[in-house]
CSV table of C-alpha atoms in Angstrom, one decimal:
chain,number,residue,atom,x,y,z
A,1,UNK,CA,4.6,22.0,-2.8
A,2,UNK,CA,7.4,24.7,-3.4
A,3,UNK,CA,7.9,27.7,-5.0
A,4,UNK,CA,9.9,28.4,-7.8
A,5,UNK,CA,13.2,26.5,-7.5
A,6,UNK,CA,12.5,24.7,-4.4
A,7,UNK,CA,12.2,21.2,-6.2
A,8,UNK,CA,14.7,19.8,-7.5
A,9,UNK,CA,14.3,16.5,-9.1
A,10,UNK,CA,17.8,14.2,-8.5
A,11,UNK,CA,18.9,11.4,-10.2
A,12,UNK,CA,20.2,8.3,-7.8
A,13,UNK,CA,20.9,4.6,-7.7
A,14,UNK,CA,20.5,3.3,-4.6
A,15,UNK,CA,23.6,1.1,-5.3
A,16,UNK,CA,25.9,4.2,-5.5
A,17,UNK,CA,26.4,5.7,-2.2
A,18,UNK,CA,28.2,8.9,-3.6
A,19,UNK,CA,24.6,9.5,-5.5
A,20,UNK,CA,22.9,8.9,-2.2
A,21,UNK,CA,24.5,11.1,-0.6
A,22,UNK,CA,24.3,14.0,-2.9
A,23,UNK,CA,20.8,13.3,-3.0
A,24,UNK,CA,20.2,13.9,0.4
A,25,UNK,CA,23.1,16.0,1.8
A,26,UNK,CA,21.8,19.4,2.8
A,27,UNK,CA,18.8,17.9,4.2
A,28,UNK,CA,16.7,19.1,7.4
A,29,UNK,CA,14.0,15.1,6.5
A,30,UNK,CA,14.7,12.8,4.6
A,31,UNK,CA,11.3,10.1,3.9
A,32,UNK,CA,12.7,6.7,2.2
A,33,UNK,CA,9.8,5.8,0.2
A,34,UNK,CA,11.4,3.2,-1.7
A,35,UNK,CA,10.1,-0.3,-2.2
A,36,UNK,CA,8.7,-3.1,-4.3
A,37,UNK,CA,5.5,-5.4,-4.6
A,38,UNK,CA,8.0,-8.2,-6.3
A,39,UNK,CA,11.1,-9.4,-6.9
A,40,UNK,CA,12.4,-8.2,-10.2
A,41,UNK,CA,15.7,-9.3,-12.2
A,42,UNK,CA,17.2,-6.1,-10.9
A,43,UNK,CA,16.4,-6.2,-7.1
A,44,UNK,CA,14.9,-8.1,-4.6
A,45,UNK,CA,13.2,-7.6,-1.8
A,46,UNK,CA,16.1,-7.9,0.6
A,47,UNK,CA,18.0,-5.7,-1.3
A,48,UNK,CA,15.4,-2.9,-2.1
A,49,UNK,CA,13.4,-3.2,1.9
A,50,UNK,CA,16.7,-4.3,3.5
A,51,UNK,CA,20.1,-3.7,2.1
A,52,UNK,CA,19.3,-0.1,0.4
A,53,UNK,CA,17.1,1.0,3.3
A,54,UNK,CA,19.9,0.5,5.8
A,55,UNK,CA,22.5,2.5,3.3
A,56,UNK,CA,19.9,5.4,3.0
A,57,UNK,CA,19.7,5.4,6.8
A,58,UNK,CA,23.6,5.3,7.5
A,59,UNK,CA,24.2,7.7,4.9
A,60,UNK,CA,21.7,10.3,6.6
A,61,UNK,CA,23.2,9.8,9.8
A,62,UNK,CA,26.5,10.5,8.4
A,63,UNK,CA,25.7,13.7,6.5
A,64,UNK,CA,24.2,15.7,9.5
A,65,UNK,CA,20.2,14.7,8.6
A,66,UNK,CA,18.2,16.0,11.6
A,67,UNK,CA,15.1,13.5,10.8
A,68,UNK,CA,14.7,10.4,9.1
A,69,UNK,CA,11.2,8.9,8.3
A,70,UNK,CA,10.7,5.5,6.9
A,71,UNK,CA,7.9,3.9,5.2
A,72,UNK,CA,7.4,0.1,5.7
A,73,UNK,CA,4.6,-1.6,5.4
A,74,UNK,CA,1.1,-2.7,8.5
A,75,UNK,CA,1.9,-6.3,9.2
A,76,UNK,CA,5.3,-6.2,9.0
A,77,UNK,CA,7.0,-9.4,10.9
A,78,UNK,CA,10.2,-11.2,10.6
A,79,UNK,CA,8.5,-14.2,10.6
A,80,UNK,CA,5.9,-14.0,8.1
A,81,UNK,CA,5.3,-16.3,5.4
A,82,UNK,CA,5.6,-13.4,2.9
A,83,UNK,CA,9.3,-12.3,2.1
A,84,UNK,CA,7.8,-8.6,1.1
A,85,UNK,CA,6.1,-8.7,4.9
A,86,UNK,CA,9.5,-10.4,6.6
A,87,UNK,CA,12.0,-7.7,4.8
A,88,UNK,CA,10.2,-5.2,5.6
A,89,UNK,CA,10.3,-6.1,9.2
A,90,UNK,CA,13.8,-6.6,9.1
A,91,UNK,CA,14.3,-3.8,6.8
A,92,UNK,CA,13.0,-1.7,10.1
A,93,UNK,CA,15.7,-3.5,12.1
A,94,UNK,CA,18.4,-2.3,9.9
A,95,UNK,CA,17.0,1.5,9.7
A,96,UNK,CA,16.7,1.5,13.5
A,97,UNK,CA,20.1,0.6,13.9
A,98,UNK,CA,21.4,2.8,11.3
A,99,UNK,CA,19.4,5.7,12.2
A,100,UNK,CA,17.5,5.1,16.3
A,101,UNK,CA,15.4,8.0,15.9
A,102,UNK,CA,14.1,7.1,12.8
A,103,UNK,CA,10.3,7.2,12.1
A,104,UNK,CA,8.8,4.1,11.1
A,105,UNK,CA,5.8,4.4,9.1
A,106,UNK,CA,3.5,1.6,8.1
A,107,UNK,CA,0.4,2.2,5.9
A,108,UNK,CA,-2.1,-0.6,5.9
A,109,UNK,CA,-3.5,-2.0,1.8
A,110,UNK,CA,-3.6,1.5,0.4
A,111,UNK,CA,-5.4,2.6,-2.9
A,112,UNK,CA,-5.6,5.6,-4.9
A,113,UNK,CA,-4.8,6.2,-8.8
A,114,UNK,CA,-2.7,4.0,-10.5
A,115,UNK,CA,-2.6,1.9,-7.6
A,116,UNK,CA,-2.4,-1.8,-6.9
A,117,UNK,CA,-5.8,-2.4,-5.0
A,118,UNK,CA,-8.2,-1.0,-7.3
A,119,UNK,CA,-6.7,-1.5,-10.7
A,120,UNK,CA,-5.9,-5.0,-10.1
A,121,UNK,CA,-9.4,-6.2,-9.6
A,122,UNK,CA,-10.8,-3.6,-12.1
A,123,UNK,CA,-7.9,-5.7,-14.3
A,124,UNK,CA,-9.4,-8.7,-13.4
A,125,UNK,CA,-13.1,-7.1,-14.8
A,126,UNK,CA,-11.8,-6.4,-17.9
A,127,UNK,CA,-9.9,-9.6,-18.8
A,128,UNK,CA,-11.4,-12.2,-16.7
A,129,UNK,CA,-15.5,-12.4,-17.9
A,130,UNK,CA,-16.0,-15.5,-15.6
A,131,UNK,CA,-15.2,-13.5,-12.0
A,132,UNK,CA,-12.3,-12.4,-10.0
A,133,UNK,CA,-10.1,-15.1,-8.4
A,134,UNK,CA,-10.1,-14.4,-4.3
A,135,UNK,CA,-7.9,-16.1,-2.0
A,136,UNK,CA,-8.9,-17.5,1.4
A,137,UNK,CA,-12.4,-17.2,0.7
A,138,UNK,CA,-12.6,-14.4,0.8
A,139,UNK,CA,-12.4,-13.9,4.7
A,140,UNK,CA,-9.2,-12.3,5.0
A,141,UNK,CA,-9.6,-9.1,7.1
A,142,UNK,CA,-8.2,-5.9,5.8
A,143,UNK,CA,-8.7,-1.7,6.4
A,144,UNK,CA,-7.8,0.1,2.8
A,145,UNK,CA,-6.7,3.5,3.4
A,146,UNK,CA,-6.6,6.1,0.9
A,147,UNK,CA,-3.2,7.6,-0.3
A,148,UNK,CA,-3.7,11.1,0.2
A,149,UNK,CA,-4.9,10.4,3.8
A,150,UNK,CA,-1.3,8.8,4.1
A,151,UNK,CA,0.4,11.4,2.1
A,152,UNK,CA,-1.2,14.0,4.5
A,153,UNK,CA,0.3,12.9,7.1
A,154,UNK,CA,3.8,12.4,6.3
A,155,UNK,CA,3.6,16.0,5.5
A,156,UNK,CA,3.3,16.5,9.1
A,157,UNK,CA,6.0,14.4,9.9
A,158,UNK,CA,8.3,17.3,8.9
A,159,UNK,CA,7.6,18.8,12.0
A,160,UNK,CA,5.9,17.1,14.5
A,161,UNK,CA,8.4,16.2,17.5
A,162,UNK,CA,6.0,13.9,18.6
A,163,UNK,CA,6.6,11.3,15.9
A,164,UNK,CA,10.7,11.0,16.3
A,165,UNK,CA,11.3,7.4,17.2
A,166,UNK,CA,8.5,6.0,17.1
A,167,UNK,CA,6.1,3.8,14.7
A,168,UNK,CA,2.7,4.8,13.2
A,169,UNK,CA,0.3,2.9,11.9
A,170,UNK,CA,-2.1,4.0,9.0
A,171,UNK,CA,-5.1,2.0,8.3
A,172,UNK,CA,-8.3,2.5,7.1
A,173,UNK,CA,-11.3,3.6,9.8
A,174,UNK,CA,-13.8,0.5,8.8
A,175,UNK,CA,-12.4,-3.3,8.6
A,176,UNK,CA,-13.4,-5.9,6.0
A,177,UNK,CA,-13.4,-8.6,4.9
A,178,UNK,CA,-11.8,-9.0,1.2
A,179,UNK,CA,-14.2,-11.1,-0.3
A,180,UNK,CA,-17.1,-8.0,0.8
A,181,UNK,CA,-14.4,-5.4,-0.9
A,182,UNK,CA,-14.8,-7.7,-4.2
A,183,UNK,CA,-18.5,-7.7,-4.0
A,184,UNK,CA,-18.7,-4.1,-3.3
A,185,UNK,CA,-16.6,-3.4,-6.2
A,186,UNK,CA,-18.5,-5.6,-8.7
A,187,UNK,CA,-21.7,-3.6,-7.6
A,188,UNK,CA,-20.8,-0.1,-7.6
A,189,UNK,CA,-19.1,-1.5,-11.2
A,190,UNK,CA,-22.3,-2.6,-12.4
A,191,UNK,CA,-20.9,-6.2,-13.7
A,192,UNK,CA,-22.1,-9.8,-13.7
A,193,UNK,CA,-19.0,-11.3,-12.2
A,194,UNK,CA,-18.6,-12.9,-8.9
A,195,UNK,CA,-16.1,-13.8,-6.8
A,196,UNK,CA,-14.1,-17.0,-7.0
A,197,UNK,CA,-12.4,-18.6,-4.5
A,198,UNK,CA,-9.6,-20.0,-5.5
A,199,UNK,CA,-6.6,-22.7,-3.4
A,200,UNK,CA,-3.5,-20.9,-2.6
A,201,UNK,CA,-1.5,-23.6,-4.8
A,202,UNK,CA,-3.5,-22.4,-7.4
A,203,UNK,CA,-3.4,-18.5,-7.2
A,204,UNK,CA,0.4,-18.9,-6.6
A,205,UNK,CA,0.8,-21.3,-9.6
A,206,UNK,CA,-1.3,-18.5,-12.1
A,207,UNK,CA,0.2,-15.6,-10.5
A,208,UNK,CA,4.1,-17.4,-11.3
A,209,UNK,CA,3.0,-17.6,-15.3
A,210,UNK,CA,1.2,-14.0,-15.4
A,211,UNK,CA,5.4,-13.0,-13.3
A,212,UNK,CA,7.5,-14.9,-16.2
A,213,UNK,CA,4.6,-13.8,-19.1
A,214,UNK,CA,3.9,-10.1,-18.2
A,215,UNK,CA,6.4,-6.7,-17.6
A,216,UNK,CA,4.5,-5.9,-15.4
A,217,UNK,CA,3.2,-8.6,-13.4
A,218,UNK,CA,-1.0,-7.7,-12.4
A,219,UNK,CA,-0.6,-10.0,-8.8
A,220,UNK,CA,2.8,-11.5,-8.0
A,221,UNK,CA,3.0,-14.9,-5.6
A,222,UNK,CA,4.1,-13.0,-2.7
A,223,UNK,CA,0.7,-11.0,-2.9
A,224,UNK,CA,-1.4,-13.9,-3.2
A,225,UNK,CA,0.4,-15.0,0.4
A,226,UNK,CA,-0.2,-11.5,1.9
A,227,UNK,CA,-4.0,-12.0,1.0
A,228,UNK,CA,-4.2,-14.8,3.9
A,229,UNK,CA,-2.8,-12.3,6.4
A,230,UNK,CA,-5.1,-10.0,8.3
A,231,UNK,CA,-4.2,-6.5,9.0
A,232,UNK,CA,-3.8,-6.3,12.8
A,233,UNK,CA,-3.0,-3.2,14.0
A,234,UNK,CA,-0.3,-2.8,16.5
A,235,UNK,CA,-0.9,-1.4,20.3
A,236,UNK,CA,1.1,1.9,21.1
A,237,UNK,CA,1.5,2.8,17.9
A,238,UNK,CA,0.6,6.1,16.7
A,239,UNK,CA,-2.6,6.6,14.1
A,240,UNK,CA,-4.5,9.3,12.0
A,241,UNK,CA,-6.3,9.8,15.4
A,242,UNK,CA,-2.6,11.2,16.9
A,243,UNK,CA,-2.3,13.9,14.2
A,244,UNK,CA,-6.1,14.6,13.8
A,245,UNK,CA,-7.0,13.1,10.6
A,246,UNK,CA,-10.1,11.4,9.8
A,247,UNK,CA,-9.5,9.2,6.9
A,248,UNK,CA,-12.3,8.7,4.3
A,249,UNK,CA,-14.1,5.1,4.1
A,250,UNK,CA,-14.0,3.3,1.3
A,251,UNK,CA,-17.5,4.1,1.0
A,252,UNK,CA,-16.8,7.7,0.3
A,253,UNK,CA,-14.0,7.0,-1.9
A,254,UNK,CA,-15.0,4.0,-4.1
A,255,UNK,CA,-16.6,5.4,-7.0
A,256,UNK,CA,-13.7,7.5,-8.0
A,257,UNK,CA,-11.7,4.1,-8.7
A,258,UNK,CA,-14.7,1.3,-9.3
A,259,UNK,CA,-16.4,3.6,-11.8
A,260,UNK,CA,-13.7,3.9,-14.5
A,261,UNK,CA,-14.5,-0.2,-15.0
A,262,UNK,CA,-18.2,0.8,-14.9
A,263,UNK,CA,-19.5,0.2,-19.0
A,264,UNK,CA,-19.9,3.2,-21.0
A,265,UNK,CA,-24.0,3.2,-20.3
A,266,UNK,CA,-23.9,3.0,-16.8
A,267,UNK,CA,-21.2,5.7,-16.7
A,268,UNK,CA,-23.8,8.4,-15.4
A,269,UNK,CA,-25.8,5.6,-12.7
A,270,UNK,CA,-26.7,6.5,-9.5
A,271,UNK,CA,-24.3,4.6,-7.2
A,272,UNK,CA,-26.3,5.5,-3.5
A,273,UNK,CA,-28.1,2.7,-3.1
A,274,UNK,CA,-25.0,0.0,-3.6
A,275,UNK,CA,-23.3,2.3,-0.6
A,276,UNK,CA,-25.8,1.7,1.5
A,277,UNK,CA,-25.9,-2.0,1.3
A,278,UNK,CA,-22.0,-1.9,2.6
A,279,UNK,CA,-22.3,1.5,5.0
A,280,UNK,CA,-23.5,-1.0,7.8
A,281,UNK,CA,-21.0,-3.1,10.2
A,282,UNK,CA,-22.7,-5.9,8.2
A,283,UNK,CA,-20.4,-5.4,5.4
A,284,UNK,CA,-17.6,-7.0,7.5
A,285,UNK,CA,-19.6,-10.4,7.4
């Protein structure tokens, strides 16, 4: 990433401007990467996706930055039902006019380590023994895209002239459904459970407890809305196919995540076979 002295870890607040702006004076890019799955008592969405996005972006413009690139989030829309979907939107609207040539980023449902795809059903595997709630039936089409295939190419963004002002769009190279994405995880896993659908009444009520009972809340009710919203790529915008990146399939990928929920004797299992029942467009169905 750097040599020695090239990173420099600063302390900010994005409620203190003069800490913004030491943060990022000096700066050739500047990639806000700030956000939140939930509300917490400290910020909301508004003022994390909207209020501090538009600060970071007026701040840059003010201190000389050359290029601003900003991550939202695939399905972002000021009308949407989900408030983490609507401020993000809007959050775009405020960067925009803050910062025009700004680069708007949106990575479709993304997993990797630590993440909030994976883990949470893995979560669900390890706590729930009668199956993992779904909403919507399960029919609720989505294109998971690994992190580092996201990560890759917002390194480019440091110098690609292409990419100033516009929006690009990073999903996944195979759609599914979620309910199949469950499935698929509970085989390569090698577990019993199934898949239950659930109302959305009902996944919003649980997911309202597990927000006031847990630190860290596993699914918050503003995810269980997101999970009846398809991702739809937009037209025009620019993918991995504009920077030459083919990003892996889940396929590929899977094992990595699903197998540290596998039990201890199946650790070792061959996993090929379970591929190949979702490697076919019939694993969209």
């Amino acid at each position: 990433m750097g040599d020695l002295g090239q990173i420099v870890p600063i302390r900010f607040d994005i409620r203190n401007e003069d800490l913004i702006r030491t943060a990022v004076r000096h700066s050739d890019v500047v990639y806000n990467l700030i956000g939140r799955d939930f509300n917490t008592k400290n910020f909301t969405f508004e003022q994390t996706h909207v209020d501090a996005a538009a600060t970071i972006a007026r701040i840059c413009r003010e201190e000389g930055v050359a290029r601003l690139v900003h991550v939202s989030a695939m399905n972002a829309d000021v009308n949407s039902k989900s408030d983490f979907l609507r401020t993000k939107a809007l959050g775009e609207e405020a960067v925009k006019k803050e910062f025009p040539n700004v680069t708007i980023v949106r990575p479709g449902t993304m997993y990797g380590y630590e993440d909030r795809f994976w883990n949470r059903l893995g979560w669900f595997v390890k706590w729930l023994p009668g199956g993992i709630p779904i909403m919507n039936n399960g029919k609720t089409l989505i294109r998971p895209t690994y992190v580092g295939d996201v990560a890759y190419v917002l390194a480019k963004l440091e110098n690609d002239e292409r990419a100033v002002g516009k929006t690009i769009e990073l999903y996944g190279p195979k759609e599914y459904h979620y309910g199949k994405i469950v499935e698929f995880f509970l085989d390569v896993c090698r577990r019993e459970q199934v898949a239950l659908p659930l109302p959305k009444v009902v996944g919003k009520a649980i997911a309202s407890a597990m927000n006031v009972a847990m630190a860290l809340p596993i699914i918050s009710p503003d995810e269980v809305e997101r999970l009846y919203v398809d991702d739809k790529p937009t037209p025009g915008a620019l993918t991995f196919d504009d920077f030459n990146v083919k990003p892996f399939t889940v396929e590929e990928q899977i094992i990595r995540f699903a197998g540290l929920y596998r039990p201890h004797e199946y650790q070792r299992a061959p996993y090929d076979a379970t591929v190949r029942k979702y490697t076919t467009e019939d694993a969209k169905l």
